[in-house]
CSV table of C-alpha atoms in Angstrom, one decimal:
chain,number,residue,atom,x,y,z
A,924,UNK,CA,-48.6,-8.4,168.9
A,925,UNK,CA,-46.7,-11.6,169.1
A,926,UNK,CA,-47.6,-14.4,166.0
A,927,UNK,CA,-46.8,-17.3,165.5
A,928,UNK,CA,-45.3,-19.1,163.0
A,929,UNK,CA,-45.0,-22.6,163.8
A,930,UNK,CA,-43.0,-22.8,166.7
A,931,UNK,CA,-41.0,-19.5,165.3
A,932,UNK,CA,-42.3,-15.4,165.3
A,933,UNK,CA,-42.2,-12.9,163.3
A,934,UNK,CA,-42.4,-9.4,166.5
A,935,UNK,CA,-42.1,-5.7,165.8
A,936,UNK,CA,-39.4,-4.0,168.2
A,937,UNK,CA,-39.4,-1.1,168.5
A,938,UNK,CA,-41.2,1.9,166.9
A,939,UNK,CA,-40.5,5.4,166.8
A,940,UNK,CA,-42.9,7.9,165.1
A,941,UNK,CA,-40.8,10.8,164.0
A,942,UNK,CA,-39.8,11.5,160.6
A,943,UNK,CA,-36.5,9.8,158.6
A,944,UNK,CA,-34.4,13.1,157.6
A,945,UNK,CA,-38.0,14.4,157.1
A,946,UNK,CA,-39.2,12.6,154.5
A,947,UNK,CA,-39.7,9.5,155.5
A,948,UNK,CA,-42.6,8.4,157.7
A,949,UNK,CA,-40.7,5.5,160.1
A,950,UNK,CA,-43.2,3.2,160.3
A,951,UNK,CA,-42.0,2.5,156.0
A,952,UNK,CA,-38.5,2.3,157.2
A,953,UNK,CA,-38.3,-1.2,158.4
A,954,UNK,CA,-35.8,-3.4,159.6
A,955,UNK,CA,-35.8,-7.2,159.4
A,956,UNK,CA,-33.5,-9.4,161.7
A,957,UNK,CA,-33.1,-12.9,161.7
A,958,UNK,CA,-31.6,-15.1,163.7
A,959,UNK,CA,-29.8,-17.6,164.7
A,960,UNK,CA,-30.1,-21.1,166.5
A,961,UNK,CA,-29.5,-19.6,170.6
A,962,UNK,CA,-32.3,-16.1,170.8
A,963,UNK,CA,-32.0,-13.3,171.9
A,964,UNK,CA,-30.2,-13.4,174.1
A,965,UNK,CA,-27.3,-15.6,173.3
A,966,UNK,CA,-24.9,-14.4,175.3
A,967,UNK,CA,-23.4,-14.1,171.1
A,968,UNK,CA,-24.4,-12.8,168.2
A,969,UNK,CA,-28.0,-12.3,168.1
A,970,UNK,CA,-27.9,-10.8,170.4
A,971,UNK,CA,-25.5,-8.3,170.0
A,972,UNK,CA,-26.9,-8.2,166.2
A,973,UNK,CA,-29.7,-7.2,168.2
A,974,UNK,CA,-27.9,-4.7,170.9
A,975,UNK,CA,-27.2,-2.4,166.8
A,976,UNK,CA,-30.4,-2.5,165.1
A,977,UNK,CA,-32.0,-1.1,168.7
A,978,UNK,CA,-29.7,1.6,168.3
A,979,UNK,CA,-30.0,1.8,164.8
A,980,UNK,CA,-33.6,2.4,165.0
A,981,UNK,CA,-33.9,5.1,168.2
A,982,UNK,CA,-31.2,6.9,166.0
A,983,UNK,CA,-33.5,7.0,162.7
A,984,UNK,CA,-36.5,6.1,164.4
A,985,UNK,CA,-38.0,3.1,162.0
A,986,UNK,CA,-38.9,-1.0,163.3
A,987,UNK,CA,-37.4,-3.8,163.8
A,988,UNK,CA,-38.9,-7.6,162.8
A,989,UNK,CA,-37.0,-9.8,164.0
A,990,UNK,CA,-38.0,-14.5,163.8
A,991,UNK,CA,-36.8,-16.2,166.3
A,992,UNK,CA,-35.8,-20.1,164.7
A,993,UNK,CA,-36.1,-22.3,167.7
A,994,UNK,CA,-34.8,-25.7,165.4
A,995,UNK,CA,-32.8,-25.8,163.4
A,996,UNK,CA,-34.6,-26.7,160.4
A,997,UNK,CA,-36.2,-22.9,160.2
A,998,UNK,CA,-32.7,-21.3,160.9
A,999,UNK,CA,-33.4,-18.8,157.5
A,1000,UNK,CA,-36.9,-18.8,156.7
A,1001,UNK,CA,-37.6,-16.1,158.0
A,1002,UNK,CA,-35.4,-14.3,155.5
A,1003,UNK,CA,-38.1,-14.1,153.2
A,1004,UNK,CA,-41.2,-13.3,155.1
A,1005,UNK,CA,-38.8,-10.0,156.7
A,1006,UNK,CA,-38.4,-9.7,152.7
A,1007,UNK,CA,-42.2,-9.6,151.9
A,1008,UNK,CA,-43.4,-7.1,154.9
A,1009,UNK,CA,-41.2,-4.5,153.1
A,1010,UNK,CA,-37.7,-3.9,155.0
A,1011,UNK,CA,-35.5,-1.8,154.0
A,1012,UNK,CA,-32.9,-4.3,155.9
A,1013,UNK,CA,-32.6,-7.1,156.0
A,1014,UNK,CA,-30.1,-8.9,158.6
A,1015,UNK,CA,-28.9,-12.6,158.9
A,1016,UNK,CA,-27.1,-14.2,161.8
A,1017,UNK,CA,-25.5,-17.0,161.2
A,1018,UNK,CA,-23.6,-18.8,158.3
A,1019,UNK,CA,-27.8,-20.7,158.8
A,1020,UNK,CA,-29.4,-17.9,156.9
A,1021,UNK,CA,-26.7,-16.9,154.6
A,1022,UNK,CA,-28.2,-19.1,151.4
A,1023,UNK,CA,-31.0,-17.3,152.3
A,1024,UNK,CA,-30.0,-14.0,152.2
A,1025,UNK,CA,-28.1,-14.3,149.2
A,1026,UNK,CA,-31.6,-15.4,147.2
A,1027,UNK,CA,-32.9,-13.1,148.7
A,1028,UNK,CA,-31.0,-10.4,147.4
A,1029,UNK,CA,-31.3,-12.0,143.7
A,1030,UNK,CA,-35.5,-11.2,143.7
A,1031,UNK,CA,-35.5,-8.1,145.5
A,1032,UNK,CA,-32.4,-5.7,144.3
A,1033,UNK,CA,-34.1,-2.0,145.6
A,1034,UNK,CA,-34.0,-3.9,149.2
A,1035,UNK,CA,-30.5,-4.1,150.9
A,1036,UNK,CA,-28.9,-7.3,152.7
A,1037,UNK,CA,-26.3,-8.4,155.6
A,1038,UNK,CA,-24.9,-11.8,157.2
A,1039,UNK,CA,-23.7,-11.2,160.5
A,1040,UNK,CA,-20.1,-13.4,160.8
A,1041,UNK,CA,-20.7,-14.7,156.4
A,1042,UNK,CA,-19.7,-12.9,153.4
A,1043,UNK,CA,-23.0,-13.4,151.2
A,1044,UNK,CA,-23.6,-13.8,146.7
A,1045,UNK,CA,-25.1,-9.6,145.3
A,1046,UNK,CA,-24.4,-6.3,144.8
A,1047,UNK,CA,-27.2,-5.3,146.8
A,1048,UNK,CA,-25.4,-7.4,149.7
A,1049,UNK,CA,-23.2,-6.9,152.5
A,1050,UNK,CA,-20.8,-9.7,154.9
A,1051,UNK,CA,-19.4,-8.4,158.4
A,1052,UNK,CA,-16.9,-10.3,158.7
A,1053,UNK,CA,-14.2,-10.2,162.5
A,1054,UNK,CA,-11.1,-11.2,161.9
A,1055,UNK,CA,-12.0,-13.3,165.4
A,1056,UNK,CA,-8.5,-14.8,165.5
A,1057,UNK,CA,-7.4,-11.4,166.1
A,1058,UNK,CA,-9.3,-11.8,169.7
A,1059,UNK,CA,-8.9,-15.2,170.0
A,1060,UNK,CA,-4.7,-15.0,169.6
A,1061,UNK,CA,-4.9,-12.5,172.8
A,1062,UNK,CA,-6.9,-15.0,174.8
A,1063,UNK,CA,-5.0,-17.5,174.1
A,1064,UNK,CA,-2.1,-15.3,175.6
A,1065,UNK,CA,-3.3,-14.6,178.3
A,1066,UNK,CA,-4.9,-17.8,178.9
A,1067,UNK,CA,-0.7,-19.2,178.2
A,1068,UNK,CA,1.1,-16.9,180.9
A,1069,UNK,CA,-1.7,-16.8,184.0
A,1070,UNK,CA,-2.5,-20.9,183.3
A,1071,UNK,CA,-1.1,-23.2,187.2
A,1072,UNK,CA,-1.5,-26.3,185.4
A,1073,UNK,CA,-0.4,-25.7,181.1
A,1074,UNK,CA,-3.5,-27.2,180.5
A,1075,UNK,CA,-5.9,-24.9,178.6
A,1076,UNK,CA,-9.0,-26.1,176.2
A,1077,UNK,CA,-11.4,-24.8,173.7
A,1078,UNK,CA,-15.0,-25.6,173.3
A,1079,UNK,CA,-17.1,-24.4,170.2
A,1080,UNK,CA,-20.7,-24.5,169.1
A,1081,UNK,CA,-19.6,-26.5,165.9
A,1082,UNK,CA,-16.9,-26.3,163.9
A,1083,UNK,CA,-18.2,-23.5,162.1
A,1084,UNK,CA,-15.5,-21.1,160.3
A,1085,UNK,CA,-15.7,-18.5,162.2
A,1086,UNK,CA,-15.3,-20.4,165.5
A,1087,UNK,CA,-12.3,-21.9,163.7
A,1088,UNK,CA,-10.1,-18.9,163.1
A,1089,UNK,CA,-11.2,-17.4,166.8
A,1090,UNK,CA,-9.9,-21.9,167.5
A,1091,UNK,CA,-6.9,-20.8,165.8
A,1092,UNK,CA,-6.1,-17.8,167.0
A,1093,UNK,CA,-6.7,-19.3,170.4
A,1094,UNK,CA,-4.3,-22.3,169.7
A,1095,UNK,CA,-1.4,-19.9,168.3
A,1096,UNK,CA,-1.3,-17.3,170.9
A,1097,UNK,CA,-1.6,-19.6,174.0
A,1098,UNK,CA,1.2,-21.2,172.6
A,1099,UNK,CA,3.0,-18.3,171.7
A,1100,UNK,CA,2.9,-17.3,175.4
A,1101,UNK,CA,3.5,-21.0,176.4
A,1102,UNK,CA,5.2,-23.4,174.4
A,1103,UNK,CA,5.3,-25.8,177.0
A,1104,UNK,CA,1.0,-25.7,177.1
A,1105,UNK,CA,-1.0,-28.8,176.4
A,1106,UNK,CA,-4.2,-27.4,174.2
A,1107,UNK,CA,-7.0,-29.0,174.0
A,1108,UNK,CA,-10.7,-28.0,171.9
A,1109,UNK,CA,-13.8,-30.0,172.0
A,1110,UNK,CA,-17.6,-29.1,169.9
A,1111,UNK,CA,-20.4,-28.6,171.0
A,1112,UNK,CA,-22.1,-30.3,167.7
A,1113,UNK,CA,-21.2,-31.3,164.9
A,1114,UNK,CA,-24.0,-28.7,163.3
A,1115,UNK,CA,-26.4,-24.9,164.3
A,1116,UNK,CA,-27.6,-26.8,167.5
A,1117,UNK,CA,-23.8,-26.6,169.7
A,1118,UNK,CA,-24.6,-23.0,169.4
A,1119,UNK,CA,-27.8,-23.4,171.7
A,1120,UNK,CA,-27.1,-26.6,173.9
A,1121,UNK,CA,-25.8,-25.5,177.4
A,1122,UNK,CA,-26.1,-28.8,179.1
A,1123,UNK,CA,-23.4,-31.1,176.8
A,1124,UNK,CA,-21.3,-27.8,176.5
A,1125,UNK,CA,-21.1,-28.4,181.2
A,1126,UNK,CA,-20.6,-31.3,180.3
A,1127,UNK,CA,-17.1,-31.3,178.2
A,1128,UNK,CA,-16.4,-28.3,180.8
A,1129,UNK,CA,-16.3,-31.0,183.4
A,1130,UNK,CA,-14.3,-33.1,181.7
A,1131,UNK,CA,-12.0,-30.7,180.2
A,1132,UNK,CA,-12.0,-30.2,184.5
A,1133,UNK,CA,-11.7,-33.5,185.1
A,1134,UNK,CA,-8.2,-32.7,182.9
A,1135,UNK,CA,-6.5,-30.3,184.6
A,1136,UNK,CA,-7.8,-27.9,182.6
A,1137,UNK,CA,-8.3,-24.5,184.7
A,1138,UNK,CA,-8.7,-22.2,182.1
A,1139,UNK,CA,-11.8,-23.1,179.0
A,1140,UNK,CA,-12.3,-20.5,176.3
A,1141,UNK,CA,-16.4,-20.4,175.3
A,1142,UNK,CA,-17.4,-20.4,171.9
A,1143,UNK,CA,-20.8,-21.8,171.9
A,1144,UNK,CA,-23.2,-18.7,171.8
A,1145,UNK,CA,-25.7,-19.0,174.4
A,1146,UNK,CA,-24.3,-22.9,175.3
A,1147,UNK,CA,-21.4,-21.6,176.8
A,1148,UNK,CA,-24.1,-20.7,179.7
A,1149,UNK,CA,-23.7,-24.8,180.3
A,1150,UNK,CA,-19.6,-23.9,180.8
A,1151,UNK,CA,-20.2,-21.3,183.3
A,1152,UNK,CA,-22.1,-23.2,185.5
A,1153,UNK,CA,-19.9,-26.3,185.0
A,1154,UNK,CA,-17.0,-24.1,186.8
A,1155,UNK,CA,-19.7,-22.1,189.5
A,1156,UNK,CA,-19.4,-26.0,190.3
A,1157,UNK,CA,-16.0,-26.3,190.6
A,1158,UNK,CA,-14.7,-22.6,191.1
A,1159,UNK,CA,-11.6,-24.4,191.9
A,1160,UNK,CA,-8.7,-27.3,191.2
A,1161,UNK,CA,-6.9,-29.1,193.8
A,1162,UNK,CA,-3.4,-30.4,193.8
A,1163,UNK,CA,-4.3,-34.0,195.3
A,1164,UNK,CA,-6.9,-34.5,192.2
A,1165,UNK,CA,-4.8,-33.8,188.6
A,1166,UNK,CA,-5.1,-35.8,187.4
A,1167,UNK,CA,-1.8,-38.3,186.2
A,1168,UNK,CA,1.3,-36.2,185.3
A,1169,UNK,CA,-0.4,-33.0,186.3
A,1170,UNK,CA,1.2,-30.3,188.9
A,1171,UNK,CA,0.2,-26.8,189.8
A,1172,UNK,CA,3.1,-23.9,188.1
A,1173,UNK,CA,2.5,-21.0,189.0
A,1174,UNK,CA,0.0,-19.0,191.0
A,1175,UNK,CA,0.1,-16.3,190.1
A,1176,UNK,CA,-4.0,-15.2,192.0
A,1177,UNK,CA,-3.0,-15.5,195.3
A,1178,UNK,CA,-2.4,-12.5,196.3
A,1179,UNK,CA,-6.0,-11.7,195.0
A,1180,UNK,CA,-9.5,-12.2,197.6
A,1181,UNK,CA,-11.1,-15.5,197.6
A,1182,UNK,CA,-15.0,-15.3,199.0
A,1183,UNK,CA,-15.6,-17.7,202.5
A,1184,UNK,CA,-17.4,-20.0,200.8
A,1185,UNK,CA,-14.5,-20.3,198.1
A,1186,UNK,CA,-11.9,-20.7,200.3
A,1187,UNK,CA,-13.5,-23.0,203.0
A,1188,UNK,CA,-14.2,-25.1,199.1
A,1189,UNK,CA,-11.2,-25.0,198.0
A,1190,UNK,CA,-9.2,-24.8,201.4
A,1191,UNK,CA,-5.8,-26.6,201.5
A,1192,UNK,CA,-3.6,-25.9,197.9
A,1193,UNK,CA,-5.3,-25.3,194.8
A,1194,UNK,CA,-6.1,-22.6,191.7
A,1195,UNK,CA,-8.5,-21.1,190.7
A,1196,UNK,CA,-10.3,-22.5,187.5
A,1197,UNK,CA,-11.4,-19.2,184.7
A,1198,UNK,CA,-13.5,-19.2,181.3
A,1199,UNK,CA,-13.1,-16.5,178.7
A,1200,UNK,CA,-16.2,-15.8,177.4
A,1201,UNK,CA,-16.5,-14.4,174.2
A,1202,UNK,CA,-19.1,-11.6,171.9
A,1203,UNK,CA,-19.8,-10.5,174.4
A,1204,UNK,CA,-19.3,-9.2,177.4
A,1205,UNK,CA,-19.4,-12.5,180.0
A,1206,UNK,CA,-16.9,-10.6,182.8
A,1207,UNK,CA,-19.8,-10.2,185.3
A,1208,UNK,CA,-20.9,-13.4,184.9
A,1209,UNK,CA,-18.1,-14.9,186.6
A,1210,UNK,CA,-19.5,-12.4,190.2
A,1211,UNK,CA,-20.4,-15.3,191.2
A,1212,UNK,CA,-20.9,-14.0,194.7
A,1213,UNK,CA,-21.5,-10.5,193.5
A,1214,UNK,CA,-18.4,-9.3,195.1
A,1215,UNK,CA,-16.6,-7.2,191.6
A,1216,UNK,CA,-14.2,-7.7,195.4
A,1217,UNK,CA,-13.3,-10.7,195.5
A,1218,UNK,CA,-12.0,-13.2,192.9
A,1219,UNK,CA,-13.5,-13.6,189.5
A,1220,UNK,CA,-13.9,-16.8,187.3
A,1221,UNK,CA,-14.8,-14.8,184.5
A,1222,UNK,CA,-10.4,-14.1,182.3
A,1223,UNK,CA,-11.3,-11.8,179.7
A,1224,UNK,CA,-14.6,-11.5,177.4
A,1225,UNK,CA,-13.4,-11.2,173.7
A,1226,UNK,CA,-15.7,-8.8,172.4
A,1227,UNK,CA,-17.5,-9.3,168.7
A,1228,UNK,CA,-18.6,-5.8,168.3
A,1229,UNK,CA,-21.4,-6.7,166.2
A,1230,UNK,CA,-23.9,-4.0,167.2
A,1231,UNK,CA,-21.4,-1.2,165.8
A,1232,UNK,CA,-21.1,-3.2,162.4
A,1233,UNK,CA,-24.9,-3.1,162.7
A,1234,UNK,CA,-25.7,0.1,163.5
A,1235,UNK,CA,-23.1,1.6,160.8
A,1236,UNK,CA,-25.2,-0.9,158.0
A,1237,UNK,CA,-28.6,0.4,159.1
A,1238,UNK,CA,-27.9,3.6,159.8
A,1239,UNK,CA,-26.1,4.1,156.5
A,1240,UNK,CA,-29.1,3.0,154.4
A,1241,UNK,CA,-31.2,4.6,156.7
A,1242,UNK,CA,-29.5,8.1,155.6
A,1243,UNK,CA,-28.9,7.4,151.8
A,1244,UNK,CA,-24.9,7.3,151.9
A,1245,UNK,CA,-23.5,5.1,149.6
A,1246,UNK,CA,-23.9,1.4,149.4
A,1247,UNK,CA,-20.7,-0.5,148.8
A,1248,UNK,CA,-21.6,-4.7,148.7
A,1249,UNK,CA,-18.9,-7.1,149.5
A,1250,UNK,CA,-17.1,-8.0,152.2
A,1251,UNK,CA,-16.4,-5.5,154.8
A,1252,UNK,CA,-14.4,-6.5,158.4
A,1253,UNK,CA,-13.2,-5.4,161.4
A,1254,UNK,CA,-10.3,-6.2,163.7
A,1255,UNK,CA,-8.3,-5.7,166.2
A,1256,UNK,CA,-7.6,-2.2,163.5
A,1257,UNK,CA,-11.5,-0.8,162.8
A,1258,UNK,CA,-12.1,-1.3,166.8
A,1259,UNK,CA,-14.2,-4.7,165.5
A,1260,UNK,CA,-12.2,-6.7,168.1
A,1261,UNK,CA,-11.5,-6.3,171.7
A,1262,UNK,CA,-10.4,-8.3,175.0
A,1263,UNK,CA,-13.0,-6.9,178.1
A,1264,UNK,CA,-11.1,-4.8,180.8
A,1265,UNK,CA,-13.2,-3.4,183.4
A,1266,UNK,CA,-14.3,-3.9,187.3
A,1267,UNK,CA,-14.9,-6.9,187.4
A,1268,UNK,CA,-11.3,-8.2,185.8
A,1269,UNK,CA,-9.1,-6.0,186.8
A,1270,UNK,CA,-7.1,-8.1,190.0
A,1271,UNK,CA,-6.9,-10.7,187.6
A,1272,UNK,CA,-4.9,-9.0,185.3
A,1273,UNK,CA,-2.1,-6.8,186.3
A,1274,UNK,CA,-0.9,-4.2,184.9
A,1275,UNK,CA,3.0,-5.8,183.4
A,1276,UNK,CA,1.0,-8.3,181.6
A,1277,UNK,CA,-1.9,-5.6,180.4
A,1278,UNK,CA,1.1,-3.7,178.6
A,1279,UNK,CA,2.5,-6.6,177.2
A,1280,UNK,CA,-0.8,-7.5,175.7
A,1281,UNK,CA,-1.5,-3.8,174.3
A,1282,UNK,CA,2.2,-4.1,172.6
A,1283,UNK,CA,1.5,-7.7,171.1
A,1284,UNK,CA,-1.9,-5.7,170.3
A,1285,UNK,CA,0.3,-3.6,168.6
A,1286,UNK,CA,1.9,-5.9,166.6
A,1287,UNK,CA,-0.6,-7.8,165.1
A,1288,UNK,CA,-2.2,-4.4,163.8
A,1289,UNK,CA,1.0,-3.5,162.3
A,1290,UNK,CA,1.5,-6.7,160.7
A,1291,UNK,CA,4.8,-7.4,163.1
A,1292,UNK,CA,2.6,-10.6,163.9
A,1293,UNK,CA,0.6,-12.4,161.3
A,1294,UNK,CA,-2.5,-14.2,163.4
A,1295,UNK,CA,-3.0,-17.0,161.3
A,1296,UNK,CA,-7.3,-18.0,160.5
A,1297,UNK,CA,-7.1,-21.1,159.8
């Protein structure tokens, strides 16, 4: 049952009639999940957090109540409302929910409060934070090795802390692989509105492609769909249209088959364009002809396993494990970050390059390569 609250809603997502550990009725264990802008299908933090919450509830019983803001000023308002419902665990996604999480935690010491991506305050709070810079470094290294023009782009939703880590890690990885490469980094907005504005993201992508950029790392939540749409509309760069001073170097994808439509559209001296997704695995979104055997335009995705982190913290509370407050950090060393390799991009990353990526990952994990976060 949907109950409108201005333009937002609190919605029960799942209910299991089983007992929890044989003592607590499922309906008495409620998880509250407050989204950031972009909604539950943002292909980013919101969607991953929801997947983790659903998986935890399926394992323990109970229900998830969600709060879905439609405007920036509504973000954060869901935290006290979810708390008032008696949620045992209240989770806020993103920086805009963090202050509300800290405030609600101080007023409700018997509940547990979590911010995804940021660190709240209080003994009953946890910040699920991710070393995005580690995965972004690997993605940048891959982009630096595979770019045909030496021009690479970064599109972020907004200059918030987690995306700043991604930007710095990506830029550093590109330069590690290709010191001569040029990187242009832009943001959709100065506020969290940038997570849900695919039209502006598409415009930014068009400008980058016009400048000779052939690979774009998009850390922009739901706005990434605009980047992908632009690459779908412009699946290649043509030599005749390159700006002054830009020439094709490598032709790393010459042996990967193209669809008939793209062969026609990209006839002559051309190179394919690619996006790199973030947070969830977006590789399949680059399969424009729905044929994994032909060239895919999702080079890879830097996957943040928010789902695993959310699943773990909910399950810990549901099963009565000791609470550990503070910063819980996830990266390459503990399965919190990974590059997506699957049927869609395996032809784009040859075995020697995959081996190099694995070696670099090991160097990051053991501390030999230190990736800056700012």
